[in-house]
Every structure is written in structure tokens, then in C-alpha cells.
Coordinates of C-alpha atoms in Angstrom, one line a residue:
X1 CA -0.5 28.7 2.2
X2 CA -1.4 29.6 -1.4
X3 CA -0.6 29.4 -5.1
X4 CA -0.2 33.0 -6.2
X5 CA 2.7 33.9 -8.5
X6 CA 3.4 30.4 -9.6
X7 CA 5.3 29.6 -12.8
X8 CA 4.2 26.4 -14.6
X9 CA 6.0 24.6 -17.4
X10 CA 6.8 21.1 -18.7
X11 CA 10.2 19.3 -18.7
X12 CA 10.9 16.5 -21.2
X13 CA 12.5 13.3 -19.9
X14 CA 13.0 10.9 -22.8
X15 CA 9.5 10.2 -24.1
X16 CA 7.8 11.5 -20.9
X17 CA 6.9 15.0 -19.7
X18 CA 6.9 16.3 -16.1
X19 CA 4.6 19.1 -15.0
X20 CA 6.6 21.5 -12.9
X21 CA 5.7 24.5 -10.7
X22 CA 8.0 27.1 -9.3
X23 CA 7.2 29.8 -6.8
X24 CA 8.9 32.2 -4.3
X25 CA 12.1 34.2 -4.8
X26 CA 13.5 33.8 -8.3
X27 CA 17.1 34.2 -6.9
X28 CA 16.4 32.4 -3.7
X29 CA 17.8 29.1 -2.4
X30 CA 16.4 26.3 -4.6
X31 CA 14.3 23.7 -2.7
X32 CA 12.4 20.8 -4.3
X33 CA 9.2 20.0 -2.5
X34 CA 8.1 16.4 -3.3
X35 CA 4.4 15.9 -2.8
X36 CA 2.5 13.2 -0.8
X37 CA 0.5 10.2 -1.9
X38 CA -1.8 10.9 -3.5
X39 CA -0.8 14.4 -4.5
X40 CA 0.5 16.8 -7.1
X41 CA 2.9 19.7 -7.5
X42 CA 0.0 22.1 -6.7
X43 CA -0.2 20.7 -3.1
X44 CA -0.1 22.8 0.0
X45 CA 2.9 25.1 0.3
X46 CA 3.6 28.5 1.8
X47 CA 2.5 31.6 -0.1
X48 CA 4.9 33.1 -2.5
X49 CA 5.2 36.2 -0.3
X50 CA 6.3 33.9 2.6
X51 CA 8.8 32.2 0.4
X52 CA 10.2 35.6 -0.8
X53 CA 10.8 36.6 2.9
X54 CA 12.5 33.3 3.5
X55 CA 14.6 33.6 0.4
X56 CA 13.4 30.4 -1.1
X57 CA 12.7 29.3 -4.7
X58 CA 10.3 26.4 -4.2
X59 CA 10.2 23.8 -7.0
X60 CA 7.6 21.1 -7.2
X61 CA 6.3 18.7 -9.8
X62 CA 3.8 16.0 -10.4
X63 CA 5.3 12.6 -10.0
X64 CA 4.9 10.3 -13.1
X65 CA 1.2 9.3 -13.5
X66 CA -0.1 12.2 -11.5
X67 CA -1.6 15.4 -12.9
X68 CA 0.2 16.6 -16.0
X69 CA 3.1 14.2 -15.8
X70 CA 3.3 11.1 -18.1
X71 CA 3.0 7.8 -16.4
X72 CA 6.2 5.7 -15.9
X73 CA 5.1 2.0 -15.6
X74 CA 7.0 -0.1 -13.0
X75 CA 8.8 3.0 -11.6
X76 CA 10.9 2.7 -8.5
X77 CA 11.4 5.2 -5.7
X78 CA 15.0 5.8 -7.0
X79 CA 13.7 7.0 -10.3
X80 CA 12.7 10.3 -8.7
X81 CA 16.3 11.3 -8.6
X82 CA 16.6 11.3 -12.4
X83 CA 13.5 13.4 -12.7
X84 CA 14.6 15.9 -10.2
X85 CA 18.0 16.1 -11.9
X86 CA 16.3 16.8 -15.2
X87 CA 14.2 19.6 -13.8
X88 CA 17.3 21.1 -12.0
X89 CA 19.2 21.0 -15.3
X90 CA 16.4 22.7 -17.1
X91 CA 16.3 25.4 -14.5
X92 CA 20.2 25.6 -14.5
X93 CA 20.2 24.9 -10.8
X94 CA 23.4 23.1 -9.8
X95 CA 22.9 22.8 -6.0
X96 CA 19.6 22.5 -4.2
X97 CA 17.8 21.1 -1.1
X98 CA 14.9 18.7 -1.1
X99 CA 12.0 18.0 1.2
X100 CA 9.5 15.2 0.9
X101 CA 6.1 15.1 2.6
X102 CA 4.5 11.7 3.4
X103 CA 4.8 9.7 0.2
X104 CA 7.3 12.2 -1.1
X105 CA 9.7 11.3 1.8
X106 CA 11.2 8.1 0.2
X107 CA 11.7 10.0 -3.0
X108 CA 13.5 12.9 -1.3
X109 CA 15.8 10.3 0.3
X110 CA 16.4 8.9 -3.2
X111 CA 17.6 12.3 -4.4
X112 CA 19.9 12.6 -1.4
X113 CA 21.4 9.2 -2.0
X114 CA 21.8 9.4 -5.8
X115 CA 22.7 13.1 -6.1
X116 CA 25.1 13.8 -3.2
X117 CA 27.1 16.3 -5.3
X118 CA 23.9 18.4 -5.9
X119 CA 21.7 17.9 -2.8
X120 CA 23.0 20.1 0.1
X121 CA 20.3 19.1 2.6
X122 CA 17.3 16.9 2.8
X123 CA 14.2 16.7 5.0
X124 CA 11.5 14.1 5.3
X125 CA 8.1 14.9 6.9
X126 CA 5.9 12.0 8.1
X127 CA 7.7 9.7 5.7
X128 CA 7.8 5.9 5.3
X129 CA 10.4 3.3 5.9
X130 CA 11.1 0.7 3.2
X131 CA 8.7 -2.2 3.0
X132 CA 11.4 -4.7 3.9
X133 CA 12.7 -2.7 6.9
X134 CA 14.4 -5.2 9.2
X135 CA 13.4 -4.8 12.9
X136 CA 10.4 -2.6 12.2
X137 CA 6.8 -3.7 12.6
X138 CA 5.8 -1.8 9.4
X139 CA 2.0 -1.8 10.1
X140 CA 2.0 -1.1 13.8
X141 CA 0.1 2.1 14.6
X142 CA -1.2 2.4 11.0
X143 CA -5.0 2.6 10.5
X144 CA -6.4 -0.6 9.2
X145 CA -7.9 1.0 6.1
X146 CA -4.5 2.5 5.1
X147 CA -2.6 -0.7 5.9
X148 CA -4.9 -2.7 3.6
X149 CA -3.8 -0.7 0.6
X150 CA -0.2 -1.5 1.2
X151 CA -1.1 -5.2 1.7
X152 CA -2.8 -5.2 -1.6
X153 CA 0.4 -3.9 -3.2
X154 CA 2.4 -6.8 -1.9
X155 CA 1.1 -9.0 -4.7
X156 CA 3.0 -6.7 -7.0
X157 CA 0.4 -6.1 -9.7
X158 CA -1.8 -3.1 -10.3
X159 CA -4.6 -5.4 -11.6
X160 CA -4.9 -6.8 -8.0
X161 CA -5.2 -3.4 -6.3
X162 CA -9.0 -3.3 -6.5
X163 CA -9.6 -1.3 -3.2
X164 CA -7.2 1.5 -4.0
X165 CA -8.3 1.7 -7.6
X166 CA -11.9 2.1 -6.5
X167 CA -10.9 4.8 -4.0
X168 CA -8.9 6.7 -6.6
X169 CA -11.8 6.6 -9.0
X170 CA -14.2 7.9 -6.3
X171 CA -11.7 10.6 -5.4
X172 CA -11.3 11.7 -9.0
X173 CA -15.1 12.0 -9.3
X174 CA -15.4 13.8 -6.0
X175 CA -12.1 15.0 -4.5
X176 CA -13.8 16.1 -1.2
X177 CA -14.8 12.5 -0.6
X178 CA -11.2 11.5 0.2
X179 CA -11.1 14.0 3.1
X180 CA -14.2 12.3 4.5
X181 CA -12.7 8.8 3.9
X182 CA -9.6 9.8 5.8
X183 CA -11.4 11.3 8.7
X184 CA -12.4 7.8 10.0
X185 CA -8.7 6.9 10.2
X186 CA -7.5 10.1 11.9
X187 CA -6.3 10.7 15.4
X188 CA -7.3 13.8 17.4
X189 CA -4.6 16.2 16.2
X190 CA -5.5 15.5 12.5
X191 CA -9.2 15.8 13.2
X192 CA -8.5 19.2 14.7
X193 CA -6.3 20.2 11.8
X194 CA -9.1 19.3 9.3
X195 CA -11.3 22.0 10.9
X196 CA -9.3 24.5 8.8
X197 CA -11.3 25.4 5.7
X198 CA -8.1 26.6 4.0
X199 CA -6.1 23.4 4.4
X200 CA -9.1 21.3 3.3
X201 CA -9.5 23.4 0.2
X202 CA -5.8 23.1 -0.7
X203 CA -5.8 19.3 -0.2
X204 CA -9.0 18.9 -2.3
X205 CA -7.3 20.9 -5.1
X206 CA -4.2 18.7 -4.9
X207 CA -6.3 15.5 -5.0
X208 CA -8.3 16.8 -8.0
X209 CA -5.2 17.8 -9.9
X210 CA -3.4 14.5 -9.1
X211 CA -6.1 12.1 -10.3
X212 CA -7.6 14.1 -13.2
X213 CA -6.2 11.7 -15.8
X214 CA -6.5 8.4 -13.9
X215 CA -5.4 6.5 -10.8
X216 CA -2.0 5.3 -11.9
X217 CA 0.2 7.8 -10.0
X218 CA -1.3 6.7 -6.8
X219 CA -1.2 3.0 -7.7
X220 CA 2.4 3.2 -8.9
X221 CA 3.5 5.1 -5.7
X222 CA 2.1 2.3 -3.4
X223 CA 3.7 -0.4 -5.5
X224 CA 7.1 1.5 -5.4
X225 CA 7.0 1.8 -1.6
X226 CA 6.6 -2.0 -1.3
X227 CA 9.3 -2.9 -3.8
X228 CA 13.1 -2.4 -3.4
X229 CA 13.7 1.3 -3.4
X230 CA 16.9 1.1 -5.5
X231 CA 19.4 2.8 -3.1
X232 CA 21.0 2.2 0.3
X233 CA 20.1 4.5 3.2
X234 CA 23.6 4.3 4.7
X235 CA 25.1 5.8 1.5
X236 CA 23.3 9.1 2.0
X237 CA 25.9 11.9 2.4
X238 CA 23.9 15.2 2.9
X239 CA 22.5 16.1 6.3
X240 CA 18.9 14.8 6.8
X241 CA 16.2 16.1 9.1
X242 CA 13.2 13.9 9.9
X243 CA 10.0 15.2 11.4
X244 CA 7.0 13.2 12.5
X245 CA 3.8 13.7 14.5
X246 CA 3.6 11.2 17.3
X247 CA -0.1 10.4 16.6
X248 CA 0.3 9.7 12.9
X249 CA -2.0 6.9 11.8
X250 CA -1.1 6.9 8.1
X251 CA 2.7 6.6 8.4
X252 CA 3.6 5.9 12.0
X253 CA 6.4 7.8 13.8
X254 CA 8.3 4.5 14.3
X255 CA 9.2 4.8 10.5
X256 CA 11.1 8.0 11.0
X257 CA 12.8 6.7 14.1
X258 CA 13.9 3.6 12.1
X259 CA 15.2 5.8 9.3
X260 CA 17.2 8.0 11.7
X261 CA 19.1 4.9 12.9
X262 CA 20.2 4.1 9.4
X263 CA 20.9 7.4 7.7
X264 CA 24.4 8.6 8.8
X265 CA 24.0 12.4 9.2
X266 CA 20.3 12.5 10.3
X267 CA 18.3 13.8 13.2
X268 CA 14.7 13.1 14.1
X269 CA 12.1 15.1 15.9
X270 CA 8.8 13.5 16.9
X271 CA 6.2 16.2 17.9
X272 CA 4.0 14.9 20.7
X273 CA 0.9 17.0 19.9
X274 CA 0.9 16.4 16.2
X275 CA -0.1 13.7 13.7
X276 CA 0.2 13.3 9.9
X277 CA -1.2 16.5 8.5
X278 CA 0.8 18.6 10.9
X279 CA 3.6 18.3 8.3
X280 CA 1.9 21.1 6.4
X281 CA 2.2 23.5 9.4
X282 CA 5.8 22.6 10.1
X283 CA 6.9 23.0 6.5
X284 CA 7.9 26.7 6.7
X285 CA 10.3 25.9 9.7
X286 CA 11.8 23.0 7.8
X287 CA 12.3 25.2 4.7
X288 CA 14.3 27.7 6.8
X289 CA 16.6 24.9 7.9
X290 CA 17.0 23.7 4.4
X291 CA 17.9 27.2 3.2
X292 CA 20.3 27.8 6.1

């Protein structure tokens, strides 16, 4: 994983700007990587040399309210599709694949649903199901501290999300503190994963970049997950691959199983010896499938 040979620029969308990063093979298969929650376009991804070998042009961006992207109040999950389309248009990319990690998962599905003529394949790693998912115990298997942030969002107002706002402010002041905060909620595979100095450094950089101008990207993400997403899962046309670690305590594997039952051309793999952050290790394999 790394960030060498990355091109950075801004894309205007109405009165807003999106901070975009592109790495890998300039003439490779275009793949959008949608970051987690909290996160930024600088989040963990394969080194450019690895992307070159895979023949992939990896495109990432800060969702509105994160990093260098202008906030979009009251944004919905479906709004990500318009932002991805604007970036693709700027890059003169007609067809592309998309992968969302954790909180990026719902946004990747939005792109697949709204842009079926442009999205060739989609993947979701440790994603979430809609907040109103019928037949799913949404919080079962989720660490209590993480669940409480979503419960706060059910009131539907940023002003009431005191716990998450305080955590975001603490993280902005000391990005390493979020790693320590999350450790208490991790299962064994994630605790082992966090022994990697490299992965910890990449996550800390992503958190620092994400929250440098305030907590609103994180707050708006959590609110968007709990509201209506703005599209129907059963309308998704492109093939979708779902991956999940069986011991995930942040977005339980039951969410991916639920999604797989409702997305027409989908397949799901639950890895028995992995948890949430294992999504970073499996990403190169998923990128190969997206570019196939």
C-alpha cells in the first residue's frame, strides 16, 4: 500500500468542489474506490506499481464534507452517483468499475443503480445494509459503541449527534486516538491486523485528511445511512461482488448476506478468519475481478 505517483486535482460540481486523486496505470481500466467512514481519498490503496501491474487506473475522492471536498448538507447516499459521474466526465471516462469499502459500500451501490450504462462491475467490502432493512437485525453483532453512533443519527439532526461530534473533534486533534478508540471494539482478526505499522500509518493519515476542516463528512455519512438511500437495490444491473469478514464488529457480515439476497446479479463471500479491516488486504484481489 502507498501513495506514490498520485495525481491530485479538483472537480467542480455546481457551487461545490470535489478533491480527487488518481493513481496507477494512466491507460488502465478505470476503477473508482469509495472510501470508508470516516475516511478520505488518500485512504489505504495498493501502491501505484501494483496498480500498474494490474492494469488499473484507480480514482478516489473525498466525499462531500471530508478533506478538500465542499460539504453538501442533507446529502443522501444516492447523491454519490452524480459526483462520480462528474469526475468520470472530467476524466473523459465513459465506462468504469466501482468498489466501496465500509461506509463507501452503499455509495458504490448507488453508482451501480443510477449509472448502469457506465458502471461495468461493482464491489462492496464490509458494507452496510439500509437502515430500514426488512428482516435484518441491523445492530446484531455490532459493537455497542459503534451502534450508539447510528442510534444517535435516528433522530435525524446533526445537532443531536453529540457523541460522534466529540469523537470527530478528538480525532481531528489526534488522529492516532481513533485507532485506540476502535481497538476496544475489535475482534481478534482486526486486533492482529492492527499490529501492522504500515496499515496504522495509512489509516491515521486518512483520518487526519478526512477531518482537517471539521466533522461534517462523518456526521453526514452516518445520517445518510439511516435515511432512505434514494434507490432500489433490485434495480441494480451490473454484476456485484460482496466481501465480508465473518468477525466484523463494525458492519456485521449479516449485512452483506442481506444485500446479496436483494441485488439481482450478486455473489457474496464471507471469509471466516477475517473481520472489518481485512477489506484492505483483499482489495487487490477485488480490483483484479473488477478489471477482468
